[in-house]
mmCIF file of C-alpha atoms in Angstrom:
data_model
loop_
_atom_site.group_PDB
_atom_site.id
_atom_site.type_symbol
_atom_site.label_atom_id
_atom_site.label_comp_id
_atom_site.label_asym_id
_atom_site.label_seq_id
_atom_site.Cartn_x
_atom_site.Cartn_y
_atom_site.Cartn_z
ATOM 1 C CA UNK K 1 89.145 105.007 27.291
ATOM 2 C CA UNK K 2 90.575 102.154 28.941
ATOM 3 C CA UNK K 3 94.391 103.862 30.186
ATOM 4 C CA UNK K 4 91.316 106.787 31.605
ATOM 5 C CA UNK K 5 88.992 104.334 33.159
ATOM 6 C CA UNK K 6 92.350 102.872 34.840
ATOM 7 C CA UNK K 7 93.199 105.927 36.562
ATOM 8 C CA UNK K 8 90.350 107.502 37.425
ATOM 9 C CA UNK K 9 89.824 104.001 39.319
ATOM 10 C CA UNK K 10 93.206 104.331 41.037
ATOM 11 C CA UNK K 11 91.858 107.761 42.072
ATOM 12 C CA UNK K 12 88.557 106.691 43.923
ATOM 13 C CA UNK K 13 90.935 103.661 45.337
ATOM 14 C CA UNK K 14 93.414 106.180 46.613
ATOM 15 C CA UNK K 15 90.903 108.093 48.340
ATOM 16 C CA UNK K 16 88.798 105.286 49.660
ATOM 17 C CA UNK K 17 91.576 103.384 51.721
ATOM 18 C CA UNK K 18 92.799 106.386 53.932
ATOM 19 C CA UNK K 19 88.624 106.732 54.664
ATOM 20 C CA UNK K 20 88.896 102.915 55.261
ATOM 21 C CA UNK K 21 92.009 102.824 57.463
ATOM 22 C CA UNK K 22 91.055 106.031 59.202
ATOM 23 C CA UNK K 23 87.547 103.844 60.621
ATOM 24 C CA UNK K 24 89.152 103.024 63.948
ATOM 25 C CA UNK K 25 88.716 104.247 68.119
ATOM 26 C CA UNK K 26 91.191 107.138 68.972
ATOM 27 C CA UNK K 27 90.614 106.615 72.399
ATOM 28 C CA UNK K 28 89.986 102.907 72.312
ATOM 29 C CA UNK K 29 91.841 99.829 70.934
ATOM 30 C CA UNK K 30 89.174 97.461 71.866
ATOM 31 C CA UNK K 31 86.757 99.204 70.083
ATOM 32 C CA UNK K 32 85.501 97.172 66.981
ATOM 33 C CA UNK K 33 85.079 100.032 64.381
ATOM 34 C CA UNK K 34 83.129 99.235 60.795
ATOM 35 C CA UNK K 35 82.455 101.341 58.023
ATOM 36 C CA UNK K 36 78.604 101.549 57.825
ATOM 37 C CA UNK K 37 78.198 104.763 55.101
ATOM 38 C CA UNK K 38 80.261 107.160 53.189
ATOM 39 C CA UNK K 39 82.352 109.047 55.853
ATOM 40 C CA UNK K 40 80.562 107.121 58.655
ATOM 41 C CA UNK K 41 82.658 104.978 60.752
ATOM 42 C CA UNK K 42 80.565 103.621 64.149
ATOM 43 C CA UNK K 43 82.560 101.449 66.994
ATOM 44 C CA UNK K 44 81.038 99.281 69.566
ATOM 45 C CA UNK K 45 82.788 97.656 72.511
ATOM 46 C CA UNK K 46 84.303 94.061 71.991
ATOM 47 C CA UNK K 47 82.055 91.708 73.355
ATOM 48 C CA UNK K 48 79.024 93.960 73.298
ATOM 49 C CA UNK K 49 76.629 95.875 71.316
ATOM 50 C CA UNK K 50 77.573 98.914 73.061
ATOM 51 C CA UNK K 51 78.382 101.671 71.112
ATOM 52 C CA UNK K 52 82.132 103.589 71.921
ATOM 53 C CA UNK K 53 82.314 107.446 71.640
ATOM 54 C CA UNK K 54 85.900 107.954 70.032
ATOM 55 C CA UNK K 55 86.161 111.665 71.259
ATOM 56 C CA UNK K 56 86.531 111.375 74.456
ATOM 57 C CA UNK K 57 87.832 108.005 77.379
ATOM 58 C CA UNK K 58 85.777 105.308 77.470
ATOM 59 C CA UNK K 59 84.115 104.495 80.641
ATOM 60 C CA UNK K 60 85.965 102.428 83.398
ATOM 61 C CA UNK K 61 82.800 99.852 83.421
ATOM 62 C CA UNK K 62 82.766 99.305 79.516
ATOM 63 C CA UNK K 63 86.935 98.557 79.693
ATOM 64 C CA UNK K 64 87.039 96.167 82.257
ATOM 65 C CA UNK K 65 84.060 94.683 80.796
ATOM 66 C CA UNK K 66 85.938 94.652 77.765
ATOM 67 C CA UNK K 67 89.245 93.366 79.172
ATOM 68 C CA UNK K 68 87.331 90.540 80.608
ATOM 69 C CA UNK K 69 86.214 89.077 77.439
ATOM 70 C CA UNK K 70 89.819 87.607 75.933
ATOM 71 C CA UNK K 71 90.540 85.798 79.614
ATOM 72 C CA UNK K 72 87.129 84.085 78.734
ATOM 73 C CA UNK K 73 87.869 83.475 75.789
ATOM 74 C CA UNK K 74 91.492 82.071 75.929
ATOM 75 C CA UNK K 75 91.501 80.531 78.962
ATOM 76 C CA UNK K 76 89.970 77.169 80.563
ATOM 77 C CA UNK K 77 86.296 77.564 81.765
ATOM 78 C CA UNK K 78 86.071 78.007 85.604
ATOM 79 C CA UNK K 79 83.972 76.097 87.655
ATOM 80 C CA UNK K 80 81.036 78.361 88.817
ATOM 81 C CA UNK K 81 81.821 77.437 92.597
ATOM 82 C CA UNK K 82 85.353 78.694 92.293
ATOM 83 C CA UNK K 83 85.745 81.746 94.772
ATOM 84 C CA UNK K 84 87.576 84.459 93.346
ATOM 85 C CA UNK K 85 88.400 87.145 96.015
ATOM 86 C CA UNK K 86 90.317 89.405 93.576
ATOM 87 C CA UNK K 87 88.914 93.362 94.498
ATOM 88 C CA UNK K 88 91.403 94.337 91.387
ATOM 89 C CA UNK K 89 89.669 92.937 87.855
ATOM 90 C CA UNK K 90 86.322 90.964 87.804
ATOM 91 C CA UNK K 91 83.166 91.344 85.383
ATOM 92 C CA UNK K 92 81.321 94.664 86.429
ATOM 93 C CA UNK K 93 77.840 95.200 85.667
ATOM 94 C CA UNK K 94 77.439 98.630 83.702
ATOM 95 C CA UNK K 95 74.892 100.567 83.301
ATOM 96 C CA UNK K 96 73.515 101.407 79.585
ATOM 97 C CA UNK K 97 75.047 105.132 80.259
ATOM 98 C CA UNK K 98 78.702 103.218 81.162
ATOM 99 C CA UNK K 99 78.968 103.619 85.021
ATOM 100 C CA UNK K 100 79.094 100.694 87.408
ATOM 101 C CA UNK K 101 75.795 99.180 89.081
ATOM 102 C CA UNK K 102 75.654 99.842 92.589
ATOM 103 C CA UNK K 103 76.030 96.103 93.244
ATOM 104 C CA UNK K 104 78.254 93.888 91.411
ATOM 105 C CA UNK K 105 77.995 89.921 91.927
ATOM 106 C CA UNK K 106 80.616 87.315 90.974
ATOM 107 C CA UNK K 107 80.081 84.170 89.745
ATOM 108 C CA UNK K 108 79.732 82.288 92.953
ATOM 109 C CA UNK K 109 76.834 84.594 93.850
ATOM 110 C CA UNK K 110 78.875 86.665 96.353
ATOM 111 C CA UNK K 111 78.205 90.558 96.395
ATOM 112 C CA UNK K 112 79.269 93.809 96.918
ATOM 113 C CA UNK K 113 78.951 97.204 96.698
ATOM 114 C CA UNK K 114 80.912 100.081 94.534
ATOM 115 C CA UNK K 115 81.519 103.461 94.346
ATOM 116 C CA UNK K 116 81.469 105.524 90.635
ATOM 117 C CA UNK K 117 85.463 103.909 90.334
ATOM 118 C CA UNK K 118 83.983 100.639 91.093
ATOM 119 C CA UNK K 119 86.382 99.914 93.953
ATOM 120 C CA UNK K 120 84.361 98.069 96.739
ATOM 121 C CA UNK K 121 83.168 100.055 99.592
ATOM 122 C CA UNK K 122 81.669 97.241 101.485
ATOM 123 C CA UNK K 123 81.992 93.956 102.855
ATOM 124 C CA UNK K 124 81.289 91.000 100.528
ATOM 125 C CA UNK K 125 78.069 88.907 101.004
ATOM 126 C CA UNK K 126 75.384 87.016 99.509
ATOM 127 C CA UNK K 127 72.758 87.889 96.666
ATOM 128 C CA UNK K 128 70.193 89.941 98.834
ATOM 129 C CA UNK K 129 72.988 92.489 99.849
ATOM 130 C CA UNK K 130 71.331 95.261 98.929
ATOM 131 C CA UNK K 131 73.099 98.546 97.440
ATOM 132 C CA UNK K 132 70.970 101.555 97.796
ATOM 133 C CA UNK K 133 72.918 103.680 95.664
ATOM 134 C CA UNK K 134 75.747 104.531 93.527
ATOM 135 C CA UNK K 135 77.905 106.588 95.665
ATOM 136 C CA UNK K 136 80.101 108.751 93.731
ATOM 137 C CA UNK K 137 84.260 108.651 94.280
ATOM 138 C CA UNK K 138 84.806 112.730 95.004
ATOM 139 C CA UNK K 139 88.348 112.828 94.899
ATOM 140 C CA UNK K 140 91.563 110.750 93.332
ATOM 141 C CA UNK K 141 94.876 110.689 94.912
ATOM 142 C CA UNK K 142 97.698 109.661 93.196
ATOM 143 C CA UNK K 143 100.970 108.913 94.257
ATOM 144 C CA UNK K 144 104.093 108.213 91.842
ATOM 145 C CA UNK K 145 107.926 108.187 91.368
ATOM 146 C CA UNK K 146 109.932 108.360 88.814
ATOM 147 C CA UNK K 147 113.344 106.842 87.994
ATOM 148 C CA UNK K 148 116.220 109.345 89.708
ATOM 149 C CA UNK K 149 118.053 111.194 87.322
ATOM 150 C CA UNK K 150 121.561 113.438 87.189
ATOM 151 C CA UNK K 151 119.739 116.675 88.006
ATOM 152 C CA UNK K 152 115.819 116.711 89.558
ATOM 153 C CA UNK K 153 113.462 118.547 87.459
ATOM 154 C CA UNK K 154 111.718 122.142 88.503
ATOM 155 C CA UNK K 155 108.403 122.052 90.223
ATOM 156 C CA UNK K 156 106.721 124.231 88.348
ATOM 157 C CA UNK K 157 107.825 122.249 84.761
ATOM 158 C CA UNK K 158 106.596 118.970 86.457
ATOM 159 C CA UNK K 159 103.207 120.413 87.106
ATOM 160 C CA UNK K 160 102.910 122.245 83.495
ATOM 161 C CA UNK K 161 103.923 118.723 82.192
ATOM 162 C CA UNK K 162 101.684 116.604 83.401
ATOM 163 C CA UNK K 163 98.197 119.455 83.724
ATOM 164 C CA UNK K 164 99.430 118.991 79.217
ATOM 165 C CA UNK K 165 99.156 115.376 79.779
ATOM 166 C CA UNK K 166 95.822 115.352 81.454
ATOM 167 C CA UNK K 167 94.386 117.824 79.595
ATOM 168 C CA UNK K 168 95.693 116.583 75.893
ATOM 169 C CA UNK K 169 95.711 112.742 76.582
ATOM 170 C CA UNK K 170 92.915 112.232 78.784
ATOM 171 C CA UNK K 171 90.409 115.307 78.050
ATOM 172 C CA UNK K 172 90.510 116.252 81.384
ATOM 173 C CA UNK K 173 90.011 119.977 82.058
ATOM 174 C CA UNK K 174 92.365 121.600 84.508
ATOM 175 C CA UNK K 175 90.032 122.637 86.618
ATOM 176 C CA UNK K 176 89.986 119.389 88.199
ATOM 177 C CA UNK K 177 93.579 119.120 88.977
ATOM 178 C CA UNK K 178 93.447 120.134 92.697
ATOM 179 C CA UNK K 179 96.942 120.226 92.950
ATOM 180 C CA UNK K 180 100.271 118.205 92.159
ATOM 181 C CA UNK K 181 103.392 118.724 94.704
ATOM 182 C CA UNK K 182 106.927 117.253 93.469
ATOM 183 C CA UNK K 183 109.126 116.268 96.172
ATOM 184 C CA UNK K 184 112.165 114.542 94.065
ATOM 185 C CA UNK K 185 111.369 111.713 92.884
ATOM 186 C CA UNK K 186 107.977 111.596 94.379
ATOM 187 C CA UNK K 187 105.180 113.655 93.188
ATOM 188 C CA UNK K 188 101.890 113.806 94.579
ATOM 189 C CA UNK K 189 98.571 114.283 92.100
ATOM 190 C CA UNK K 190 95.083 114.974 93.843
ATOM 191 C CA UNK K 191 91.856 114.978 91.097
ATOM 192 C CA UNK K 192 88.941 117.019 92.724
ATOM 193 C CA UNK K 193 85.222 116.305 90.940
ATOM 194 C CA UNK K 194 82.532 116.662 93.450
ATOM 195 C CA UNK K 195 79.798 117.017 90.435
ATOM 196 C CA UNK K 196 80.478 115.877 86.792
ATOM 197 C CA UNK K 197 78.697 117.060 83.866
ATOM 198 C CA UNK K 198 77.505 114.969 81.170
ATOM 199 C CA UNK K 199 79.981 116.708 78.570
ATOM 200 C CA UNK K 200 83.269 116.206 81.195
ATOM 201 C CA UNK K 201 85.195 112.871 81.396
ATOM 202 C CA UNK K 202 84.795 111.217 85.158
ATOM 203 C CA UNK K 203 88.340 111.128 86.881
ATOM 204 C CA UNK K 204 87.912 107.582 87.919
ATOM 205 C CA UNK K 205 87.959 106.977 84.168
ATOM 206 C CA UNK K 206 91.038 109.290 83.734
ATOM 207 C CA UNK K 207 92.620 107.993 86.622
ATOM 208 C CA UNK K 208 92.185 103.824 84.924
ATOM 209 C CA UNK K 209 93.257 105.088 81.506
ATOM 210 C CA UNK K 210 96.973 106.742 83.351
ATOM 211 C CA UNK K 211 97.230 103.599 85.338
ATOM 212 C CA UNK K 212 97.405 101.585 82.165
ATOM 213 C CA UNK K 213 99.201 103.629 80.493
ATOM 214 C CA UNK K 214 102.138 103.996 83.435
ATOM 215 C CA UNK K 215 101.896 100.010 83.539
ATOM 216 C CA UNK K 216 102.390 99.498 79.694
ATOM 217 C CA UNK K 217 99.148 98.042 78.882
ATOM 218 C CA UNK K 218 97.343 101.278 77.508
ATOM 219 C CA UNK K 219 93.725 101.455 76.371
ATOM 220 C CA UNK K 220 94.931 103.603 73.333
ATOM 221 C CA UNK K 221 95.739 102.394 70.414
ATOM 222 C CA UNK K 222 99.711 101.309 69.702
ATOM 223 C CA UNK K 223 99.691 104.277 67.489
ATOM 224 C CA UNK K 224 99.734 106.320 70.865
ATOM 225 C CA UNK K 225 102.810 106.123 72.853
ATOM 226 C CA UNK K 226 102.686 107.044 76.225
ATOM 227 C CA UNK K 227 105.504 109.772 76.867
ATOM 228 C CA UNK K 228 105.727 112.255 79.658
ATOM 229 C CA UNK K 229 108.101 114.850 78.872
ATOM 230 C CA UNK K 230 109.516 117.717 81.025
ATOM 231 C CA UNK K 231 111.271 120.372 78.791
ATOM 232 C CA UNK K 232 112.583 117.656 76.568
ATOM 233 C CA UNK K 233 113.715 115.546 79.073
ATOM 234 C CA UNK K 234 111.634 112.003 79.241
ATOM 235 C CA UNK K 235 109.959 111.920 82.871
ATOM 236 C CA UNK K 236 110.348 107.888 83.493
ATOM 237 C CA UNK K 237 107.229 107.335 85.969
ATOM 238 C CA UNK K 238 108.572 103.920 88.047
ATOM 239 C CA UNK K 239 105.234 103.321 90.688
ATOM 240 C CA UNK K 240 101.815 104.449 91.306
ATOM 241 C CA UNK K 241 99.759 104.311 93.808
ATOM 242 C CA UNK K 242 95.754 105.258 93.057
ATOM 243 C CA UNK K 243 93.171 106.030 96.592
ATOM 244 C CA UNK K 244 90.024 106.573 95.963
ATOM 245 C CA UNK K 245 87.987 108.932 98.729
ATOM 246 C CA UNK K 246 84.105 108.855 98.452
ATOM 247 C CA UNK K 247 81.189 111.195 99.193
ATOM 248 C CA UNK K 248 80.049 108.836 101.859
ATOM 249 C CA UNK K 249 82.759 106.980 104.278
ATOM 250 C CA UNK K 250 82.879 103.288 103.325
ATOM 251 C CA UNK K 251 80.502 101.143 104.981
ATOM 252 C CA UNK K 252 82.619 98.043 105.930
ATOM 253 C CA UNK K 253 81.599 96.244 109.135
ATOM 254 C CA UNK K 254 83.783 96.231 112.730
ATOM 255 C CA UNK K 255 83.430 92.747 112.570
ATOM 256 C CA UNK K 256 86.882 92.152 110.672
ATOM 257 C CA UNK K 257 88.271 94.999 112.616
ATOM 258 C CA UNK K 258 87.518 93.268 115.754
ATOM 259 C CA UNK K 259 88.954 90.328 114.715
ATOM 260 C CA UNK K 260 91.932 91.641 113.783
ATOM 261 C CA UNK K 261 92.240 93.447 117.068
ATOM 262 C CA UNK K 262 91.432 89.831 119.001
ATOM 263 C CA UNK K 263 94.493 88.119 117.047
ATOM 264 C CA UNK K 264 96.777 90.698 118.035
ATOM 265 C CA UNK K 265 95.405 90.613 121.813
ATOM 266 C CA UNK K 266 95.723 86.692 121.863
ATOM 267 C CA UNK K 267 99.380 86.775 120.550
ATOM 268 C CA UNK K 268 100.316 90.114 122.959
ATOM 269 C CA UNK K 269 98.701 87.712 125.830
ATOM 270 C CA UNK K 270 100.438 84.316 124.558
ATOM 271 C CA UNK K 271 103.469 86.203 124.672
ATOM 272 C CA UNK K 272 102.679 87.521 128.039
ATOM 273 C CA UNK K 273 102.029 84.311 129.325
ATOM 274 C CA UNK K 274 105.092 82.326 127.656
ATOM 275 C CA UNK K 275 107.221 85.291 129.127
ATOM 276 C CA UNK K 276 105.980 85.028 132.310
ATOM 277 C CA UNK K 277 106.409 81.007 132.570
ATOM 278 C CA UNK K 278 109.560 81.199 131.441
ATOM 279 C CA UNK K 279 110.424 83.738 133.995
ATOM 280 C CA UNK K 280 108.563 81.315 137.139
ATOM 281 C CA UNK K 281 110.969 78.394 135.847
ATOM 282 C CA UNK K 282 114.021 80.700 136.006
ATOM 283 C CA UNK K 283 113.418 81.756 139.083
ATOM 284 C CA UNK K 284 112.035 78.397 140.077
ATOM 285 C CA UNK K 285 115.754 76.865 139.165
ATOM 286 C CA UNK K 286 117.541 79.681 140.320
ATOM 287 C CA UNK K 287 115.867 79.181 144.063
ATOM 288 C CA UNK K 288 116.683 75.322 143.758
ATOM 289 C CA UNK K 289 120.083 75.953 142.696
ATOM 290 C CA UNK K 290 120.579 78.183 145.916
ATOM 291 C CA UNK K 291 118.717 75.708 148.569
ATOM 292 C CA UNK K 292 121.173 73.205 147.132
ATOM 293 C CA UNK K 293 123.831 75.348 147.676
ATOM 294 C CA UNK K 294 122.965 76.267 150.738
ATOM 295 C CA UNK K 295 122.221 72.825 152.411
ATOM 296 C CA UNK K 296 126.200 71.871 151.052
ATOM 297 C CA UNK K 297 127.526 74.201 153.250
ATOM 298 C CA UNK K 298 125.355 73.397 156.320
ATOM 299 C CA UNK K 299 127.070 69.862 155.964
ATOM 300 C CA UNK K 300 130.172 70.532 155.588
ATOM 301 C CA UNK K 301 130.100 73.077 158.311
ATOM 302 C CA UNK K 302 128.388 70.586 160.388
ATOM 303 C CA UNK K 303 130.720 67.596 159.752
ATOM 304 C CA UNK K 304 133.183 66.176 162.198
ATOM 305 C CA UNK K 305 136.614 66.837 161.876
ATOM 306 C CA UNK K 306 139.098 64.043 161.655
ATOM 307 C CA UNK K 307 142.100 65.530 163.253
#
C-alpha cells in the first residue's frame, strides 16, 4: 500500500504546485497574490490592503502608490520640511475605486490639483487650496520614434501593429484609438475617451502602463516582454512624449506668466539700454577724436613760417 500511497501523493503534489505557482497578477508585478481556497488566488496592492483585479490594468493611482513604497522603504527618511517640486512621481491620494483625489498634498503641506491622469492642472499652494472636482483627461496624445532602419515600414502595418498592441496588451478597445499617423520614424498616437464605462480601462491608465513599458520598467510581470512587432520585423520605439488635454482648460494663474513676460522685458530693455550707451560713447569718442583733429590743423595752418 505504501509504493500506492507514494504515488497517489506525487499526484495531488503534481497538481497542487502549477495551482500554487499559477496564484500571481497578470497585469501586475506588484501585486502580492496568496492562495486563500482551493482554486482561489486574491492579490492586493503592495503596501496596501487594496485588492488588484488581475483581468484588466491596474489603476494609475494604485501604481504610483505602489511604486512609492520601496523608495520609502530603501532609502533615508526625508525631513518633512524638504520641498520636493517633482510634478513626475510623488504619493497620490486614491480613491477606494482607484482614481486620483482631486487634491493631492505633499509632505510639506503644499497642494495641488489633478486631472483623472493625475498630472497637475493648477498652481501649487497651501492646505486650504480647494479642488472642486475631479476633472477628467479627455484625450491622450502620444508622440514616439523609433530607431531608423534599412527600409521604413508601411503605414497601414504600423497602425494594425500597434491597435494589436493596445487592444491585446493593454485591454483597450479600438474604439478609442482616434487615430495614429506614421511619418518615418515618427508616429503620432491620439487616445479619444470623453466618457468611460465602468467595464473599459481609462486611457490615462493605458497610456502609464506603455510609458513603462517603452522605458523598460514595465508594470507586468518579467514573464511579459514588451515587443512591438511589424510583420516580423521588431519596431524599436527610441522616445515618447505623453500630453494630456482635459475637459476643462487648466486653471494655472497669469501670475507666472507675467513674470516670465517681465524678465524677458527687463533683459530686451537692459539690452536696449547697454546698446544704446555703448553707441553715446562711440559717438562720444568719435566726435572727440574729430575736434582733436580738427584743432591740429587750425594750428598748423595758423603757424608762422620760418622761411
Amino acid at each position: 500500500m505504501e509504493p500506492l500511497f507514494g504515488v497517489v501523493l506525487g499526484l495531488m503534489l503534481a497538481v497542487a504546485s502549477p495551482a500554487h505557482d499559477s496564484c500571481t497578477c497578470e497585469t501586475n508585478k506588484w501585486a502580492v497574490c496568496a492562495q486563500d481556497g482551493p482554486g482561489n488566488c486574491t492579490c492586493r496592492l503592495a503596501g496596501s490592503d487594496h485588492p488588484v483585479d488581475c483581468s484588466t490594468l491596474t489603476s494609475k493611482c494604485f501604481l504610483m502608490k505602489a511604486e512609492m513604497m520601496p523608495l520609502k522603504e530603501k532609502r533615508l527618511w526625508r525631513p518633512p520640511q524638504g520641498l520636493s517640486d517633482s510634478d513626475g512621481m510623488y504619493d497620490p491620494d486614491c480613491e477606494d475605486s482607484g482614481v486620483f483625489k482631486a487634491r493631492q498634498c505633499n509632505q510639506s503641506s503644499t497642494c495641488w490639483c489633478v486631472n483623472t491622469a493625475g498630472v497637475r492642472r493648477t498652481e501649487k499652494g497651501g492646505s486650504s487650496l480647494s479642488c472642486s472636482e475631479l476633472v477628467r483627461t479627455r484625450w491622450i496624445y502620444m508622440e514616439l520614434t523609433h530607431k531608423r532602419s534599412s527600409s521604413a515600414f508601411a503605414v497601414p502595418d504600423v497602425a494594425k501593429a500597434l491597435t494589436q498592441l493596445f487592444e491585446s496588451r493593454y485591454k483597450l478597445h479600438p474604439k478609442y484609438i482616434a487615430a495614429i499617423k506614421y511619418d518615418p520614424p515618427l508616429i503620432q498616437i491620439r487616445l479619444d475617451q470623453n466618457k468611460k464605462p465602468r467595464w473599459d480601462v481609462d486611457i490615462a491608465d493605458v497610456a502609464y502602463y506603455f510609458e513603462k513599458d517603452v522605458n523598460n520598467d514595465s508594470v507586468f510581470p518579467s514573464n511579459s516582454r514588451f515587443t512591438v512587432s511589424v510583420n516580423g520585423d521588431a519596431l524599436a520605439i527610441e522616445k515618447l512624449g505623453i500630453y494630456y488635454v482635459d475637459e476643462k482648460p487648466p486653471e494655472f494663474s497669469m501670475r507666472q506668466l507675467a513674470a516670465g513676460i517681465g524678465a524677458v522685458v527687463t533683459v530686451v530693455l537692459l539690452t536696449a539700454g547697454i546698446g544704446i550707451a555703448v553707441l553715446l560713447v562711440l559717438r562720444w569718442l568719435h566726435r572727440r577724436t574729430y575736434k582733436k583733429f580738427e584743432c591740429k590743423e587750425m594750428r598748423e595752418i595758423k603757424a608762422p613760417s620760418l622761411e
